[in-house]
PDB file of C-alpha atoms and ligand atoms in Angstrom:
ATOM      1  CA  UNK A   1     -29.002  32.105 -13.163  1.00  0.00           C
ATOM      2  CA  UNK A   2     -29.930  28.589 -14.192  1.00  0.00           C
ATOM      3  CA  UNK A   3     -28.358  29.107 -17.593  1.00  0.00           C
ATOM      4  CA  UNK A   4     -25.059  30.327 -16.190  1.00  0.00           C
ATOM      5  CA  UNK A   5     -24.927  27.327 -13.846  1.00  0.00           C
ATOM      6  CA  UNK A   6     -25.579  25.062 -16.803  1.00  0.00           C
ATOM      7  CA  UNK A   7     -22.877  26.803 -18.813  1.00  0.00           C
ATOM      8  CA  UNK A   8     -20.393  26.437 -15.981  1.00  0.00           C
ATOM      9  CA  UNK A   9     -21.198  22.748 -15.654  1.00  0.00           C
ATOM     10  CA  UNK A  10     -20.835  22.243 -19.395  1.00  0.00           C
ATOM     11  CA  UNK A  11     -17.428  23.926 -19.361  1.00  0.00           C
ATOM     12  CA  UNK A  12     -16.394  21.754 -16.410  1.00  0.00           C
ATOM     13  CA  UNK A  13     -17.547  18.619 -18.224  1.00  0.00           C
ATOM     14  CA  UNK A  14     -15.570  19.640 -21.322  1.00  0.00           C
ATOM     15  CA  UNK A  15     -12.410  19.971 -19.195  1.00  0.00           C
ATOM     16  CA  UNK A  16     -12.994  16.596 -17.502  1.00  0.00           C
ATOM     17  CA  UNK A  17     -13.739  14.943 -20.860  1.00  0.00           C
ATOM     18  CA  UNK A  18     -10.548  16.331 -22.388  1.00  0.00           C
ATOM     19  CA  UNK A  19      -8.527  14.962 -19.449  1.00  0.00           C
ATOM     20  CA  UNK A  20     -10.177  11.559 -19.862  1.00  0.00           C
ATOM     21  CA  UNK A  21      -9.447  11.622 -23.603  1.00  0.00           C
ATOM     22  CA  UNK A  22      -5.814  12.607 -22.935  1.00  0.00           C
ATOM     23  CA  UNK A  23      -5.211   9.695 -20.522  1.00  0.00           C
ATOM     24  CA  UNK A  24      -4.589   6.919 -23.041  1.00  0.00           C
ATOM     25  CA  UNK A  25      -1.657   5.042 -21.567  1.00  0.00           C
ATOM     26  CA  UNK A  26      -2.190   1.581 -20.084  1.00  0.00           C
ATOM     27  CA  UNK A  27       0.490   0.360 -17.727  1.00  0.00           C
ATOM     28  CA  UNK A  28       1.250  -0.743 -14.209  1.00  0.00           C
ATOM     29  CA  UNK A  29       1.114   2.027 -11.625  1.00  0.00           C
ATOM     30  CA  UNK A  30       3.153   2.525  -8.449  1.00  0.00           C
ATOM     31  CA  UNK A  31       1.062   3.875  -5.573  1.00  0.00           C
ATOM     32  CA  UNK A  32       2.292   5.096  -2.225  1.00  0.00           C
ATOM     33  CA  UNK A  33      -0.221   5.433   0.621  1.00  0.00           C
ATOM     34  CA  UNK A  34       1.503   7.422   3.330  1.00  0.00           C
ATOM     35  CA  UNK A  35       0.768  10.004   6.046  1.00  0.00           C
ATOM     36  CA  UNK A  36      -0.327   9.904   9.682  1.00  0.00           C
ATOM     37  CA  UNK A  37      -4.054   9.398   9.110  1.00  0.00           C
ATOM     38  CA  UNK A  38      -5.999   6.146   9.109  1.00  0.00           C
ATOM     39  CA  UNK A  39      -6.709   4.401   5.831  1.00  0.00           C
ATOM     40  CA  UNK A  40      -3.367   3.532   4.213  1.00  0.00           C
ATOM     41  CA  UNK A  41      -3.497  -0.246   4.563  1.00  0.00           C
ATOM     42  CA  UNK A  42      -7.271  -0.519   4.386  1.00  0.00           C
ATOM     43  CA  UNK A  43      -7.269   1.387   1.073  1.00  0.00           C
ATOM     44  CA  UNK A  44      -4.661  -1.054  -0.245  1.00  0.00           C
ATOM     45  CA  UNK A  45      -6.823  -4.028   0.808  1.00  0.00           C
ATOM     46  CA  UNK A  46      -9.760  -2.427  -0.976  1.00  0.00           C
ATOM     47  CA  UNK A  47      -7.697  -2.494  -4.166  1.00  0.00           C
ATOM     48  CA  UNK A  48      -6.874  -6.164  -3.482  1.00  0.00           C
ATOM     49  CA  UNK A  49     -10.620  -6.896  -3.579  1.00  0.00           C
ATOM     50  CA  UNK A  50     -10.928  -4.830  -6.743  1.00  0.00           C
ATOM     51  CA  UNK A  51      -8.104  -6.687  -8.495  1.00  0.00           C
ATOM     52  CA  UNK A  52      -9.522 -10.078  -7.452  1.00  0.00           C
ATOM     53  CA  UNK A  53     -12.866  -9.015  -8.915  1.00  0.00           C
ATOM     54  CA  UNK A  54     -11.067  -8.726 -12.240  1.00  0.00           C
ATOM     55  CA  UNK A  55      -9.585 -12.205 -11.846  1.00  0.00           C
ATOM     56  CA  UNK A  56      -6.064 -10.945 -11.191  1.00  0.00           C
ATOM     57  CA  UNK A  57      -3.513 -12.667  -8.956  1.00  0.00           C
ATOM     58  CA  UNK A  58      -2.435 -10.618  -5.965  1.00  0.00           C
ATOM     59  CA  UNK A  59       0.586 -10.818  -3.672  1.00  0.00           C
ATOM     60  CA  UNK A  60       0.588  -9.167  -0.246  1.00  0.00           C
ATOM     61  CA  UNK A  61       3.794  -8.917   1.778  1.00  0.00           C
ATOM     62  CA  UNK A  62       3.462  -7.384   5.233  1.00  0.00           C
ATOM     63  CA  UNK A  63       6.732  -5.944   6.501  1.00  0.00           C
ATOM     64  CA  UNK A  64       5.596  -5.292  10.041  1.00  0.00           C
ATOM     65  CA  UNK A  65       3.794  -7.935  11.973  1.00  0.00           C
ATOM     66  CA  UNK A  66       1.435  -6.085  14.252  1.00  0.00           C
ATOM     67  CA  UNK A  67      -0.934  -8.953  14.958  1.00  0.00           C
ATOM     68  CA  UNK A  68      -1.663 -12.291  13.310  1.00  0.00           C
ATOM     69  CA  UNK A  69      -5.438 -12.228  13.768  1.00  0.00           C
ATOM     70  CA  UNK A  70      -6.456  -9.444  11.397  1.00  0.00           C
ATOM     71  CA  UNK A  71      -9.704  -9.659   9.453  1.00  0.00           C
ATOM     72  CA  UNK A  72      -7.931  -8.953   6.173  1.00  0.00           C
ATOM     73  CA  UNK A  73      -5.522 -11.847   6.639  1.00  0.00           C
ATOM     74  CA  UNK A  74      -8.317 -14.258   7.653  1.00  0.00           C
ATOM     75  CA  UNK A  75     -10.350 -13.245   4.639  1.00  0.00           C
ATOM     76  CA  UNK A  76      -7.758 -12.884   1.877  1.00  0.00           C
ATOM     77  CA  UNK A  77      -5.505 -15.817   2.814  1.00  0.00           C
ATOM     78  CA  UNK A  78      -8.353 -18.157   1.830  1.00  0.00           C
ATOM     79  CA  UNK A  79      -8.690 -16.650  -1.619  1.00  0.00           C
ATOM     80  CA  UNK A  80      -7.133 -18.943  -4.250  1.00  0.00           C
ATOM     81  CA  UNK A  81      -5.595 -16.023  -6.181  1.00  0.00           C
ATOM     82  CA  UNK A  82      -3.980 -14.380  -3.160  1.00  0.00           C
ATOM     83  CA  UNK A  83      -0.393 -15.003  -2.025  1.00  0.00           C
ATOM     84  CA  UNK A  84      -0.159 -13.695   1.553  1.00  0.00           C
ATOM     85  CA  UNK A  85       3.107 -13.329   3.461  1.00  0.00           C
ATOM     86  CA  UNK A  86       3.881 -11.849   6.823  1.00  0.00           C
ATOM     87  CA  UNK A  87       7.562 -11.182   6.427  1.00  0.00           C
ATOM     88  CA  UNK A  88       8.459  -9.096   9.440  1.00  0.00           C
ATOM     89  CA  UNK A  89       7.763 -12.084  11.650  1.00  0.00           C
ATOM     90  CA  UNK A  90       9.979 -10.762  14.418  1.00  0.00           C
ATOM     91  CA  UNK A  91       9.091  -7.127  14.376  1.00  0.00           C
ATOM     92  CA  UNK A  92       6.733  -5.575  16.880  1.00  0.00           C
ATOM     93  CA  UNK A  93       6.967  -2.112  18.332  1.00  0.00           C
ATOM     94  CA  UNK A  94       8.237  -3.633  21.573  1.00  0.00           C
ATOM     95  CA  UNK A  95      11.145  -5.395  19.910  1.00  0.00           C
ATOM     96  CA  UNK A  96      14.545  -3.999  20.763  1.00  0.00           C
ATOM     97  CA  UNK A  97      16.481  -6.462  18.626  1.00  0.00           C
ATOM     98  CA  UNK A  98      17.543  -4.374  15.638  1.00  0.00           C
ATOM     99  CA  UNK A  99      19.423  -7.166  13.903  1.00  0.00           C
ATOM    100  CA  UNK A 100      16.464  -9.521  14.059  1.00  0.00           C
ATOM    101  CA  UNK A 101      14.140  -6.822  12.698  1.00  0.00           C
ATOM    102  CA  UNK A 102      16.514  -6.104   9.827  1.00  0.00           C
ATOM    103  CA  UNK A 103      16.752  -9.823   8.974  1.00  0.00           C
ATOM    104  CA  UNK A 104      12.965 -10.181   9.032  1.00  0.00           C
ATOM    105  CA  UNK A 105      12.540  -7.173   6.724  1.00  0.00           C
ATOM    106  CA  UNK A 106      15.184  -8.514   4.364  1.00  0.00           C
ATOM    107  CA  UNK A 107      13.451 -11.905   4.281  1.00  0.00           C
ATOM    108  CA  UNK A 108      10.184 -10.134   3.460  1.00  0.00           C
ATOM    109  CA  UNK A 109      11.935  -8.235   0.690  1.00  0.00           C
ATOM    110  CA  UNK A 110      13.324 -11.463  -0.839  1.00  0.00           C
ATOM    111  CA  UNK A 111       9.748 -12.752  -1.093  1.00  0.00           C
ATOM    112  CA  UNK A 112       8.501  -9.446  -2.498  1.00  0.00           C
ATOM    113  CA  UNK A 113      11.278  -9.364  -5.101  1.00  0.00           C
ATOM    114  CA  UNK A 114      10.066 -12.683  -6.519  1.00  0.00           C
ATOM    115  CA  UNK A 115       6.588 -11.279  -7.095  1.00  0.00           C
ATOM    116  CA  UNK A 116       7.997  -8.090  -8.626  1.00  0.00           C
ATOM    117  CA  UNK A 117       9.616 -10.303 -11.276  1.00  0.00           C
ATOM    118  CA  UNK A 118       6.481 -12.359 -11.992  1.00  0.00           C
ATOM    119  CA  UNK A 119       4.181 -11.053 -14.746  1.00  0.00           C
ATOM    120  CA  UNK A 120       1.413 -13.414 -13.595  1.00  0.00           C
ATOM    121  CA  UNK A 121       0.919 -11.199 -10.520  1.00  0.00           C
ATOM    122  CA  UNK A 122      -1.307  -8.223 -11.330  1.00  0.00           C
ATOM    123  CA  UNK A 123      -0.982  -6.427  -7.985  1.00  0.00           C
ATOM    124  CA  UNK A 124       1.700  -6.455  -5.309  1.00  0.00           C
ATOM    125  CA  UNK A 125       0.966  -4.848  -1.932  1.00  0.00           C
ATOM    126  CA  UNK A 126       4.008  -4.043   0.219  1.00  0.00           C
ATOM    127  CA  UNK A 127       2.276  -3.192   3.484  1.00  0.00           C
ATOM    128  CA  UNK A 128       4.165  -1.047   6.033  1.00  0.00           C
ATOM    129  CA  UNK A 129       7.286  -1.187   3.881  1.00  0.00           C
ATOM    130  CA  UNK A 130       8.245   2.437   4.571  1.00  0.00           C
ATOM    131  CA  UNK A 131       9.497   1.517   8.068  1.00  0.00           C
ATOM    132  CA  UNK A 132      12.152  -0.675   6.478  1.00  0.00           C
ATOM    133  CA  UNK A 133      13.666   2.474   4.945  1.00  0.00           C
ATOM    134  CA  UNK A 134      13.212   4.571   8.046  1.00  0.00           C
ATOM    135  CA  UNK A 135      15.133   2.080  10.180  1.00  0.00           C
ATOM    136  CA  UNK A 136      17.679   1.301   7.484  1.00  0.00           C
ATOM    137  CA  UNK A 137      16.706  -2.374   7.138  1.00  0.00           C
ATOM    138  CA  UNK A 138      16.497  -2.098   3.345  1.00  0.00           C
ATOM    139  CA  UNK A 139      18.379  -0.087   0.726  1.00  0.00           C
ATOM    140  CA  UNK A 140      15.890   2.167  -1.010  1.00  0.00           C
ATOM    141  CA  UNK A 141      17.952   2.244  -4.224  1.00  0.00           C
ATOM    142  CA  UNK A 142      17.797  -1.556  -4.555  1.00  0.00           C
ATOM    143  CA  UNK A 143      14.054  -1.525  -4.039  1.00  0.00           C
ATOM    144  CA  UNK A 144      13.569   1.288  -6.560  1.00  0.00           C
ATOM    145  CA  UNK A 145      15.613  -0.650  -9.130  1.00  0.00           C
ATOM    146  CA  UNK A 146      13.391  -3.724  -8.718  1.00  0.00           C
ATOM    147  CA  UNK A 147      10.286  -1.556  -8.967  1.00  0.00           C
ATOM    148  CA  UNK A 148      11.548  -0.029 -12.219  1.00  0.00           C
ATOM    149  CA  UNK A 149      12.240  -3.466 -13.702  1.00  0.00           C
ATOM    150  CA  UNK A 150       8.906  -5.032 -12.748  1.00  0.00           C
ATOM    151  CA  UNK A 151       6.452  -6.346 -15.386  1.00  0.00           C
ATOM    152  CA  UNK A 152       4.941  -3.486 -17.408  1.00  0.00           C
ATOM    153  CA  UNK A 153       1.318  -4.114 -16.401  1.00  0.00           C
ATOM    154  CA  UNK A 154       1.921  -4.852 -12.711  1.00  0.00           C
ATOM    155  CA  UNK A 155       0.545  -2.461 -10.077  1.00  0.00           C
ATOM    156  CA  UNK A 156       2.327  -1.984  -6.753  1.00  0.00           C
ATOM    157  CA  UNK A 157       1.020  -0.338  -3.581  1.00  0.00           C
ATOM    158  CA  UNK A 158       3.439   0.591  -0.817  1.00  0.00           C
ATOM    159  CA  UNK A 159       1.972   1.675   2.514  1.00  0.00           C
ATOM    160  CA  UNK A 160       3.366   3.188   5.700  1.00  0.00           C
ATOM    161  CA  UNK A 161       4.027   6.503   7.384  1.00  0.00           C
ATOM    162  CA  UNK A 162       6.853   8.845   6.398  1.00  0.00           C
ATOM    163  CA  UNK A 163       7.536   7.574   2.885  1.00  0.00           C
ATOM    164  CA  UNK A 164      11.003   8.801   1.841  1.00  0.00           C
ATOM    165  CA  UNK A 165      11.154  11.533  -0.825  1.00  0.00           C
ATOM    166  CA  UNK A 166      12.857   9.328  -3.416  1.00  0.00           C
ATOM    167  CA  UNK A 167      10.015   6.814  -3.126  1.00  0.00           C
ATOM    168  CA  UNK A 168       7.409   9.574  -3.532  1.00  0.00           C
ATOM    169  CA  UNK A 169       9.306  10.796  -6.593  1.00  0.00           C
ATOM    170  CA  UNK A 170       9.361   7.323  -8.126  1.00  0.00           C
ATOM    171  CA  UNK A 171       5.641   6.733  -7.518  1.00  0.00           C
ATOM    172  CA  UNK A 172       2.918   7.537 -10.049  1.00  0.00           C
ATOM    173  CA  UNK A 173       0.238   8.143  -7.415  1.00  0.00           C
ATOM    174  CA  UNK A 174       0.926   9.337  -3.878  1.00  0.00           C
ATOM    175  CA  UNK A 175      -1.841   9.653  -1.290  1.00  0.00           C
ATOM    176  CA  UNK A 176      -0.786  11.472   1.841  1.00  0.00           C
ATOM    177  CA  UNK A 177      -3.540  10.587   4.307  1.00  0.00           C
ATOM    178  CA  UNK A 178      -3.961  13.286   6.916  1.00  0.00           C
ATOM    179  CA  UNK A 179      -4.967  12.712  10.520  1.00  0.00           C
ATOM    180  CA  UNK A 180      -7.759  15.142  11.248  1.00  0.00           C
ATOM    181  CA  UNK A 181      -8.887  13.049  14.206  1.00  0.00           C
ATOM    182  CA  UNK A 182      -8.877   9.418  15.268  1.00  0.00           C
ATOM    183  CA  UNK A 183     -11.154   7.639  17.733  1.00  0.00           C
ATOM    184  CA  UNK A 184      -8.124   6.134  19.494  1.00  0.00           C
ATOM    185  CA  UNK A 185      -7.192   9.595  20.778  1.00  0.00           C
ATOM    186  CA  UNK A 186     -10.614   9.731  22.471  1.00  0.00           C
ATOM    187  CA  UNK A 187      -9.939   6.400  24.166  1.00  0.00           C
ATOM    188  CA  UNK A 188     -11.629   3.991  21.724  1.00  0.00           C
ATOM    189  CA  UNK A 189      -9.803   0.666  21.452  1.00  0.00           C
ATOM    190  CA  UNK A 190      -8.653  -0.658  18.058  1.00  0.00           C
ATOM    191  CA  UNK A 191     -11.900  -2.333  16.988  1.00  0.00           C
ATOM    192  CA  UNK A 192     -12.105  -5.702  15.174  1.00  0.00           C
ATOM    193  CA  UNK A 193     -13.563  -5.334  11.701  1.00  0.00           C
ATOM    194  CA  UNK A 194     -12.689  -1.648  11.549  1.00  0.00           C
ATOM    195  CA  UNK A 195      -9.084  -1.300  12.622  1.00  0.00           C
ATOM    196  CA  UNK A 196      -7.831  -4.877  12.257  1.00  0.00           C
TER     197      UNK A 196
HETATM  198  P1  LIG S   1      -5.664   1.080   8.538  1.00  0.00           P
HETATM  199  O1  LIG S   1      -5.046  -0.298   8.541  1.00  0.00           O
HETATM  200  O2  LIG S   1      -6.787   1.181   9.501  1.00  0.00           O
HETATM  201  O3  LIG S   1      -5.955   1.577   7.165  1.00  0.00           O
HETATM  202  P2  LIG S   1      -3.238   2.618   8.440  1.00  0.00           P
HETATM  203  O4  LIG S   1      -2.619   1.573   7.610  1.00  0.00           O
HETATM  204  O5  LIG S   1      -3.516   3.941   7.800  1.00  0.00           O
HETATM  205  O6  LIG S   1      -4.555   2.075   9.132  1.00  0.00           O
HETATM  206  P3  LIG S   1      -1.114   2.254  10.383  1.00  0.00           P
HETATM  207  O7  LIG S   1      -0.117   3.303  10.689  1.00  0.00           O
HETATM  208  O8  LIG S   1      -0.680   1.073   9.609  1.00  0.00           O
HETATM  209  O9  LIG S   1      -2.359   2.976   9.696  1.00  0.00           O
HETATM  210  O10 LIG S   1      -1.783   1.848  11.759  1.00  0.00           O
HETATM  211  C1  LIG S   1      -2.196   0.588  12.103  1.00  0.00           C
HETATM  212  C2  LIG S   1      -3.221   0.639  13.200  1.00  0.00           C
HETATM  213  O11 LIG S   1      -3.258   1.889  13.873  1.00  0.00           O
HETATM  214  C3  LIG S   1      -4.651   0.431  12.682  1.00  0.00           C
HETATM  215  O12 LIG S   1      -5.362  -0.291  13.652  1.00  0.00           O
HETATM  216  C4  LIG S   1      -5.176   1.814  12.554  1.00  0.00           C
HETATM  217  O13 LIG S   1      -6.583   1.888  12.677  1.00  0.00           O
HETATM  218  C5  LIG S   1      -4.497   2.547  13.688  1.00  0.00           C
HETATM  219  N1  LIG S   1      -4.270   3.952  13.300  1.00  0.00           N
HETATM  220  C6  LIG S   1      -4.060   4.451  12.076  1.00  0.00           C
HETATM  221  N2  LIG S   1      -3.899   5.783  12.083  1.00  0.00           N
HETATM  222  C7  LIG S   1      -4.019   6.158  13.377  1.00  0.00           C
HETATM  223  C8  LIG S   1      -3.985   7.423  14.066  1.00  0.00           C
HETATM  224  N3  LIG S   1      -3.790   8.552  13.396  1.00  0.00           N
HETATM  225  N4  LIG S   1      -4.152   7.408  15.410  1.00  0.00           N
HETATM  226  C9  LIG S   1      -4.352   6.255  16.072  1.00  0.00           C
HETATM  227  N5  LIG S   1      -4.401   5.042  15.510  1.00  0.00           N
HETATM  228  C10 LIG S   1      -4.238   4.978  14.162  1.00  0.00           C
HETATM  229 MG1  LIG S   2      -1.112   0.259   7.814  1.00  0.00          MG
END
């Protein structure tokens, strides 16, 4: 029994090793964190910390302004290598002013575009950008063109629910976070330090 387990593990290791050996390319990667479950933005901010640990410069553009007192903003804004922008200044879920929301998203995109053309920026996070496509505030084709033309080593993470198919197709890594359950549904408030 023990031998056959060992053999199986050795075979597994050989497969994993061959995959590691085959992955030789080094380049910037486009990630999309989408789905209805919790963890899309917080995973992106985890990568921000990771990139900073390697001395990289990071740009974060938030397309939807939920609240201005988040822990991530308070923490990362003070980091010298972080460029932090809340672009969707006007947008909240209560807003009914479509034109103002579109203008705010377009202003956020103008800022983002600058970073997508700057090879000094190692990571660009476009937080909650998917809503800009859903509501028609931004042309997906224009955004995809800028993503294709970005510096070769630059990573980009786009977060938000319901990522459009063309964006998923263009991405290298897509994580579709599922909502198995969420404390909010059981009446727990959005908690500081965990949810914002
Ligand atoms: P987080 O920022 O916690 O990683 P997220 O980016 O995956 O969440 P968003 O759709 O941006 O999710 O939601 C923003 C807020 O809503 C956060 O406070 C988050 O904790 C909460 N939230 C996320 N998913 C759910 C869910 N399935 N049900 C209820 N609340 C949620
Ligand atoms: Mg989010």
